[in-house]
Short mmCIF file of C-alpha atoms and ligand atoms in Angstrom, two decimals:
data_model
loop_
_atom_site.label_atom_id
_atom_site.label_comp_id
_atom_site.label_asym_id
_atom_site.label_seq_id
_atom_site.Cartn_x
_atom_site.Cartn_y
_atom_site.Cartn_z
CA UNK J 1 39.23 -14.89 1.22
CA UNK J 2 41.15 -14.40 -1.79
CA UNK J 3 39.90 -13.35 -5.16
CA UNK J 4 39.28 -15.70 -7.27
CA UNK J 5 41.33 -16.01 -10.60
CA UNK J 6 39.40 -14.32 -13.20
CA UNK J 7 38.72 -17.34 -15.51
CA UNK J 8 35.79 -18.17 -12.23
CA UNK J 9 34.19 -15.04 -12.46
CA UNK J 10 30.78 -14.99 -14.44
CA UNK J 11 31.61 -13.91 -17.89
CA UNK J 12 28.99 -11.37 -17.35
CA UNK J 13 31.54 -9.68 -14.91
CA UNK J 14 34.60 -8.87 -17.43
CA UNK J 15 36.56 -7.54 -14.55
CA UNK J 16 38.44 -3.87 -16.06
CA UNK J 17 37.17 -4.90 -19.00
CA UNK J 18 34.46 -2.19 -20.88
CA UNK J 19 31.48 -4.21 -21.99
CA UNK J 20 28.58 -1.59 -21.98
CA UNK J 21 25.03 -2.70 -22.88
CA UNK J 22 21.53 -1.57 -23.06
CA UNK J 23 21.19 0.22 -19.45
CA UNK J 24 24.97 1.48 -20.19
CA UNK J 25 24.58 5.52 -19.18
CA UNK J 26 20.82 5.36 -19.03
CA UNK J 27 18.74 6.84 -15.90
CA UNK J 28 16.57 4.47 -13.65
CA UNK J 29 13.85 6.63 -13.61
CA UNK J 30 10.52 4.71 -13.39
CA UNK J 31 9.90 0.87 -13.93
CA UNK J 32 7.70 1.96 -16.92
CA UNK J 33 11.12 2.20 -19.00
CA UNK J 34 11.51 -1.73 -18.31
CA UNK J 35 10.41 -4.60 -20.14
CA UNK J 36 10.25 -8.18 -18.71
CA UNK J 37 13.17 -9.47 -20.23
CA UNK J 38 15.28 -5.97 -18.80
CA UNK J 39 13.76 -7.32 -15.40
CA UNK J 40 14.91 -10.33 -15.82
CA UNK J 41 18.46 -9.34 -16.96
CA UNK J 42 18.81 -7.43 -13.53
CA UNK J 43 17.95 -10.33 -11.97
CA UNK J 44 20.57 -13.00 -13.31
CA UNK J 45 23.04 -9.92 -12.74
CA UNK J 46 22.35 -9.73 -9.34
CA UNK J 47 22.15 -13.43 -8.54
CA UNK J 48 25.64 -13.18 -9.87
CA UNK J 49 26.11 -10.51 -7.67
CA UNK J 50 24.92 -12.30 -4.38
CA UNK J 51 26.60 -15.18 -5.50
CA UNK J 52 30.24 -13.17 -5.80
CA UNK J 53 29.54 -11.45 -2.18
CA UNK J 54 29.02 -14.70 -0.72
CA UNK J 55 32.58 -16.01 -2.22
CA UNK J 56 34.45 -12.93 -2.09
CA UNK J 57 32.89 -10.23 -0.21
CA UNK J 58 34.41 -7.34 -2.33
CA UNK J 59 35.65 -7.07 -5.89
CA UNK J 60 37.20 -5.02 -8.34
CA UNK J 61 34.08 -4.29 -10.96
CA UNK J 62 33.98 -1.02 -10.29
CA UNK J 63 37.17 -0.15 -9.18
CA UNK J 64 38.11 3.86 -9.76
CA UNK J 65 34.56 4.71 -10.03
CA UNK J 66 32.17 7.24 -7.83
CA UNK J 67 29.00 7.15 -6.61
CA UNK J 68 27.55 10.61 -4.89
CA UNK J 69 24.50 9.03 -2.91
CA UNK J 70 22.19 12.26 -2.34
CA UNK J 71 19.19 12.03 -0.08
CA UNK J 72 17.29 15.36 0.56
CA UNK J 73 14.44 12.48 2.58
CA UNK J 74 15.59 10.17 5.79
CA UNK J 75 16.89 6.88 4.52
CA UNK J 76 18.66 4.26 6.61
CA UNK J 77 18.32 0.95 3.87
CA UNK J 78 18.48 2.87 0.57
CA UNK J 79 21.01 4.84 1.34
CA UNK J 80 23.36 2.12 3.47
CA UNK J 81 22.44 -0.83 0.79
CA UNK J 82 24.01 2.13 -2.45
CA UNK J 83 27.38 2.48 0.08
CA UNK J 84 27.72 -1.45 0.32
CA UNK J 85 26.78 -1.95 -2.74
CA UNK J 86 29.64 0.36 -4.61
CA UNK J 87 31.96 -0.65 -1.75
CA UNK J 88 31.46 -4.37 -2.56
CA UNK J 89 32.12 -3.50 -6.05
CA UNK J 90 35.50 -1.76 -5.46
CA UNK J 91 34.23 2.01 -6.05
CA UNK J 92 33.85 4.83 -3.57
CA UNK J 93 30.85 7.21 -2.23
CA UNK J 94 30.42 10.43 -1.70
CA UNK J 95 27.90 10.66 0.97
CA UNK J 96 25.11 13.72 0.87
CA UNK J 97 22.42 12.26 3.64
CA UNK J 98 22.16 15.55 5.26
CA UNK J 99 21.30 17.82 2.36
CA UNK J 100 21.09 20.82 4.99
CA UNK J 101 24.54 20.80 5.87
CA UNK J 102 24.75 20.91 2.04
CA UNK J 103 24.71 24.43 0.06
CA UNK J 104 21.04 23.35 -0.54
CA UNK J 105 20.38 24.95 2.73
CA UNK J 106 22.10 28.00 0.86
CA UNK J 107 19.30 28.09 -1.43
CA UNK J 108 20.43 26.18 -4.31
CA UNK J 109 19.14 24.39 -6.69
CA UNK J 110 18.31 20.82 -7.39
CA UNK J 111 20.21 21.11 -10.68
CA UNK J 112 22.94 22.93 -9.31
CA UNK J 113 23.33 20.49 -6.81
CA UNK J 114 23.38 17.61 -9.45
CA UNK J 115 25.71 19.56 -11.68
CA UNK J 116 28.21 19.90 -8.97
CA UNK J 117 28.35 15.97 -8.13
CA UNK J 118 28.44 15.10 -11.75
CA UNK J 119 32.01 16.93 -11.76
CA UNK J 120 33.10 14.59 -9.10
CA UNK J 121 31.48 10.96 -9.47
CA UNK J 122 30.30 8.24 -12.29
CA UNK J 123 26.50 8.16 -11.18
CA UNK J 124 24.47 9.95 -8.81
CA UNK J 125 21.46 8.13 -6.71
CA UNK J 126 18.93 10.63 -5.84
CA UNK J 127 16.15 10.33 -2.99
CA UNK J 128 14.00 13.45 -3.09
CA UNK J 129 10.27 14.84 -1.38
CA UNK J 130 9.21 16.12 -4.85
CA UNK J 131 7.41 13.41 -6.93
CA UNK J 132 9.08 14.01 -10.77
CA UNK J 133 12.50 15.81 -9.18
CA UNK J 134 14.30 12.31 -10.56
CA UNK J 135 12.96 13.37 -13.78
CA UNK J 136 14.08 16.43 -13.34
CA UNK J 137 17.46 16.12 -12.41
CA UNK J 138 18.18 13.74 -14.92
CA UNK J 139 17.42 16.60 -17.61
CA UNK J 140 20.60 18.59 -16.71
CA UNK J 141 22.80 15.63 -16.50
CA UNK J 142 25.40 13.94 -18.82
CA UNK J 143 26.16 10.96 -16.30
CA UNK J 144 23.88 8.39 -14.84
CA UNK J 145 21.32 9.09 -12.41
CA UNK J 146 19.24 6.83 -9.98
CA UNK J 147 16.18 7.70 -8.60
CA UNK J 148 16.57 6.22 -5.01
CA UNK J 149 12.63 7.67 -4.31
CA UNK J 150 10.33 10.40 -5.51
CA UNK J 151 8.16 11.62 -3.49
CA UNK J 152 4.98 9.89 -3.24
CA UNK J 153 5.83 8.85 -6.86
CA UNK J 154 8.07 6.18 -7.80
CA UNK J 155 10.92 4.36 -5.70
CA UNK J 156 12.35 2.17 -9.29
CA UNK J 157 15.29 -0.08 -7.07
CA UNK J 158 12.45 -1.02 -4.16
CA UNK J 159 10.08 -2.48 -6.44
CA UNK J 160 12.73 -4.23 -8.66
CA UNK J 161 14.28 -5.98 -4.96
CA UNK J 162 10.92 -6.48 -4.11
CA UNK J 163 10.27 -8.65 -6.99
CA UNK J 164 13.56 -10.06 -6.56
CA UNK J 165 13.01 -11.11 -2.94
CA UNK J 166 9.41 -13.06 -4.46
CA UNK J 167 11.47 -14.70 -6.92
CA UNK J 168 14.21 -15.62 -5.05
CA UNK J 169 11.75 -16.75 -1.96
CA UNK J 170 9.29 -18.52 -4.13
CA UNK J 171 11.17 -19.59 -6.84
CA UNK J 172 8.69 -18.13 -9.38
CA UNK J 173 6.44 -14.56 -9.95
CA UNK J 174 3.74 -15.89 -12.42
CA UNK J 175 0.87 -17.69 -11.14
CA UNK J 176 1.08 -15.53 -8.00
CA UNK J 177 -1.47 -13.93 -5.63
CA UNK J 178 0.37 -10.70 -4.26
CA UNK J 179 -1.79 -8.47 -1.87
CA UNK J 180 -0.47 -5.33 -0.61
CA UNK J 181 -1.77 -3.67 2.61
CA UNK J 182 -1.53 -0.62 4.16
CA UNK J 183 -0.83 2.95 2.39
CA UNK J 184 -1.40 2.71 -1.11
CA UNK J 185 -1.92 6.10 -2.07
CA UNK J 186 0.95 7.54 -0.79
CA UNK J 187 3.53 4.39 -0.91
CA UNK J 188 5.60 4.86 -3.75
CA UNK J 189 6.63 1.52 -3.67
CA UNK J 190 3.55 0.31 -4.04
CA UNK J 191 3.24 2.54 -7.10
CA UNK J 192 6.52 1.00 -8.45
CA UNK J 193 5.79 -2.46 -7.57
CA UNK J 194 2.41 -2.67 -9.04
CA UNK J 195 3.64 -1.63 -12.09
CA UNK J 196 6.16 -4.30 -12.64
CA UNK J 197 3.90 -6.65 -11.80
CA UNK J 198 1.63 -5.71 -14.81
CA UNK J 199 4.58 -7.49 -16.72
CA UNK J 200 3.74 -10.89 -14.92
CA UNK J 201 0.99 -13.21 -14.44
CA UNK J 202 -0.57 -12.46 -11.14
CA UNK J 203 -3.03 -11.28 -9.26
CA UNK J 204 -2.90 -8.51 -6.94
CA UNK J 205 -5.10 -7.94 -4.37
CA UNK J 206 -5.05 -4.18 -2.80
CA UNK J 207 -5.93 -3.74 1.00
CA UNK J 208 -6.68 -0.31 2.74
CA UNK J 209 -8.49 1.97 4.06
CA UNK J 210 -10.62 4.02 1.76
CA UNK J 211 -8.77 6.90 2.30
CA UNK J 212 -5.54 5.41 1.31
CA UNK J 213 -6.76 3.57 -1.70
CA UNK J 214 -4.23 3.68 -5.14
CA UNK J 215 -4.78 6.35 -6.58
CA UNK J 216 -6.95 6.84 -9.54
CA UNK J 217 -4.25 7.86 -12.38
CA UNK J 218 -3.03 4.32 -11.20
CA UNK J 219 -5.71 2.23 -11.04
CA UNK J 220 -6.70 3.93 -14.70
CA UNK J 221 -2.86 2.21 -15.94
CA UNK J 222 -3.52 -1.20 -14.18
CA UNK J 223 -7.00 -1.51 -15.41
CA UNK J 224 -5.47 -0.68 -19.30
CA UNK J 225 -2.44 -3.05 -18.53
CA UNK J 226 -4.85 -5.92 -18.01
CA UNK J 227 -3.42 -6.05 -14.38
CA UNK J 228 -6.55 -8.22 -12.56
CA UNK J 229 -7.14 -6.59 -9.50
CA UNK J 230 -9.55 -6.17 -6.56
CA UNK J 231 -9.49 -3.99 -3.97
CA UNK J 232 -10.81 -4.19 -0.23
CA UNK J 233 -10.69 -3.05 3.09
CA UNK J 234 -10.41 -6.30 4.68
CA UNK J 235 -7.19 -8.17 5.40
CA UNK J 236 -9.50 -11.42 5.89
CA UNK J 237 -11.40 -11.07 3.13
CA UNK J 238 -7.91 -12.00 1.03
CA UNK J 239 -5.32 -13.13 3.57
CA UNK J 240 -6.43 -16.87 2.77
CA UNK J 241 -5.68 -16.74 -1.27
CA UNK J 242 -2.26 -14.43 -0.89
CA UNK J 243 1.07 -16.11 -1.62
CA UNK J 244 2.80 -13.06 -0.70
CA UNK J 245 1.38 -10.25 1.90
CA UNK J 246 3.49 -7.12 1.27
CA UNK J 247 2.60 -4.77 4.19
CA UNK J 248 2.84 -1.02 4.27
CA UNK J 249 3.65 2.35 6.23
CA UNK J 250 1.02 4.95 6.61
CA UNK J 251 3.82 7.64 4.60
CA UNK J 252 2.85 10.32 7.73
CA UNK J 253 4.91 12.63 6.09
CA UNK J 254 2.88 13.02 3.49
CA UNK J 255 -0.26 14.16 4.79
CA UNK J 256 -1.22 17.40 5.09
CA UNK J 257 -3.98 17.29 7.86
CA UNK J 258 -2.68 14.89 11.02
CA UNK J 259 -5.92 14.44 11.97
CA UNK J 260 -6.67 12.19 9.05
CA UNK J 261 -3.51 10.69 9.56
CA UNK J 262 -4.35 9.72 13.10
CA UNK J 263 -7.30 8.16 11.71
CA UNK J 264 -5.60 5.74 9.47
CA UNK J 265 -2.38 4.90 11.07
CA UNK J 266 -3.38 1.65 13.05
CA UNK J 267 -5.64 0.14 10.16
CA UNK J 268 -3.84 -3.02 10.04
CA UNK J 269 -1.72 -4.81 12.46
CA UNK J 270 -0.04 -8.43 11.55
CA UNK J 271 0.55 -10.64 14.40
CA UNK J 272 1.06 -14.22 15.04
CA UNK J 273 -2.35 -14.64 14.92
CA UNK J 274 -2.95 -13.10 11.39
CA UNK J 275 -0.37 -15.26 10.37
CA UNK J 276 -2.35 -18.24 11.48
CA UNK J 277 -4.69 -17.55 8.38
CA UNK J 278 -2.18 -17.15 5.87
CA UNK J 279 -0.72 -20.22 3.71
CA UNK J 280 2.40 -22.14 5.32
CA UNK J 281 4.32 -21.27 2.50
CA UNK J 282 3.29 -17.05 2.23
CA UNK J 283 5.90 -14.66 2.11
CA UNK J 284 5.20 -11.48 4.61
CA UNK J 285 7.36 -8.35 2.97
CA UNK J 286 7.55 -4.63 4.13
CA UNK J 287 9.55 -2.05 2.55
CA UNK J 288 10.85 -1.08 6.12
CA UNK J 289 10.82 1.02 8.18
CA UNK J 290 7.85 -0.22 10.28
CA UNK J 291 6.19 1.43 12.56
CA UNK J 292 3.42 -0.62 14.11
CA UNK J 293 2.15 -2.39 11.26
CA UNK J 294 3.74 -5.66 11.38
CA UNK J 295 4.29 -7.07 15.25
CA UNK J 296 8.11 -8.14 16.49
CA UNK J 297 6.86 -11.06 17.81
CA UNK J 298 5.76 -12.32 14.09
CA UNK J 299 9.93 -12.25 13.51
CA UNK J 300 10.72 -15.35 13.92
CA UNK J 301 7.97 -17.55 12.14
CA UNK J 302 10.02 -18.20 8.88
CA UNK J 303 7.06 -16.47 6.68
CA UNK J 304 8.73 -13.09 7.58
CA UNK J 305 11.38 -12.08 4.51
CA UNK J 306 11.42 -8.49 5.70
CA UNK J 307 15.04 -8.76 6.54
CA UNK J 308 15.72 -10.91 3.55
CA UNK J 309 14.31 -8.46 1.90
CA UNK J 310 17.13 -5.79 2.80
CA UNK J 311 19.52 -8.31 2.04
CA UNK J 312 18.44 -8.89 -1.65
CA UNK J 313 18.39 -5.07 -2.03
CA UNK J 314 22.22 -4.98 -2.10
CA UNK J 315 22.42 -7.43 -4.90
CA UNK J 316 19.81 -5.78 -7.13
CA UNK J 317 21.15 -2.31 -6.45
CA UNK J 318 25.25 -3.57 -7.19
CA UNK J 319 23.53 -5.25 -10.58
CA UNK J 320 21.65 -1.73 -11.10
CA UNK J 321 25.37 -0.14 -10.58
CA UNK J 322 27.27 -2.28 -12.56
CA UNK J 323 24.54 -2.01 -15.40
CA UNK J 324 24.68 1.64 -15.95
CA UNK J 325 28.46 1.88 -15.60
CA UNK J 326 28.29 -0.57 -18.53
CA UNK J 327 30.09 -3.55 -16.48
CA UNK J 328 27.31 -5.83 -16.63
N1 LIG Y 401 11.63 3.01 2.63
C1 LIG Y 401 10.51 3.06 1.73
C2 LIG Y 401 10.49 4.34 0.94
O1 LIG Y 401 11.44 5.10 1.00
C3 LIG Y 401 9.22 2.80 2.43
C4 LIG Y 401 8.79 3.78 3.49
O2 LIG Y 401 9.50 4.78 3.75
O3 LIG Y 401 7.73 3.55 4.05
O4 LIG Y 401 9.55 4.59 0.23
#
């Protein structure tokens, strides 16, 4: 399909043209540097974004410009959803997935490594086993960096698509019931998610095993954030009240002792006939990849947004783009 002229393109879009704004240069480093009305913001940027993809596929916003995508952890969605995302937007990638046929397996160092791709793109997404490395990074760096996943610590563009794919399922966030299941002490988007939810009227309703329970420094921040929560180790006890069931990985890689891991790993299944409990109208999301947790033959009943879910990503994370290249 052609472009469209550029008098039909949202006037948030000034295509070649410089327009800056608040995230203009700025790392995504943690939600905590959001506010509600930044959240929002990314949001009516990236329903303009889904809305140009579905008209035009691909456009010019960010035409010239480089993203280095640098993942030193496995990623299949993260990592594909940056690529489309710049690609849809007219810029280019340079693609680091496989750090170890990198000169990190050389020996060097994170900043070095940043340092280097800063000389040859706009903004850098980093995914990285260290909780605080985004942090890190972003110290030795003039251009714009993106923390794609920490660790166990933060995962910033999960939890903001995450809320995007409630909105954009439910229509609304406030007034919600959100229970998440599964691996909360490891799950960084858990971690994330929670956080931005403290900006929104809801209750959240926490799921697990007692090993894998949030961990204290975060329940201490909910609990002073007014966040009303419960927590459980019951699916049933909660499944009922939940307008959204966000469902979890047991993060294996983070334990240290498999034998604990082993003992947590099948807590929770969801099949058809957990889903039989649940409202007719609840949203089932998963930050993917599964592994066991959620059934495939729950797929098909319309409740599951998982792959929605991947779909939304693309528009947050071109809004996210666009945003700190100062385009949006
Ligand atoms: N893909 C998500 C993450 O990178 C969830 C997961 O790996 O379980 O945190």
């Amino acid at each position: 399909m052609a472009k469209p002229p550029k008098s039909e393109l949202p006037s948030h879009l000034p295509l070649g043209e410089k327009s800056e704004g608040r995230f203009y240069r700025k790392h995504i480093l943690s939600v905590k540097q959001f506010t509600r009305s930044d959240v929002e913001y990314i949001f009516t940027i990236a329903e303009e974004m889904r809305t140009m993809v579905e008209r035009v596929g691909t456009f010019d916003l960010l035409k010239g410009k480089v993203l280095a995508n640098l993942f030193y952890e496995p990623s299949t969605r993260t990592a594909s959803s940056f690529t489309a995302a710049m690609e849809r937007l007219g810029g280019s990638v340079i693609p680091i997935n496989e750090v170890r046929y990198s000169s990190v397996s050389k020996g060097e160092s994170l900043p070095d490594t940043v340092r280097t791709l800063e000389c040859y793109s706009d903004v850098i997404v980093l995914r990285h086993n260290e909780t605080g490395a985004a942090a890190t990074a972003a110290k030795y760096l003039r251009k714009p960096l993106i923390n794609a996943g920490d660790g166990a610590g933060e995962h910033p563009t999960q939890a903001l698509l995450d809320l995007f794919t409630i909105k954009e399922e439910i229509g609304t966030i406030d007034g919600l019931t959100i229970t998440m299941l599964g691996d909360l002490k490891y799950g960084r988007t858990v971690h994330s998610l929670s956080r931005l939810l403290q900006m929104f009227n809801v209750k959240v309703r926490y799921v697990s095993p007692e090993l894998l329970r949030v961990p204290e420094h975060l329940r201490e921040e909910l609990l002073a954030g007014n966040l009303p929560f419960s927590e459980h180790a019951n699916l049933d006890e909660v499944l009922a009240e939940s307008d959204v069931l966000y469902v979890t990985r047991v993060q294996k890689e983070r334990f240290t002792d498999m034998a604990e891991y082993e003992s947590v790993k099948d807590a929770y299944v969801i099949t058809p006939e957990t889903l039989t409990k649940a409202k007719e109208q609840m949203v089932l999301m998963h930050p993917l990849p599964r592994v066991g947790e959620i059934s495939m033959d729950v797929d098909a009943d319309p409740r599951a947004a998982y792959f929605r879910q991947m779909e939304y990503g693309m528009y947050v994370r071109m809004a996210l783009l666009a945003m700190v290249l100062g385009k949006a």
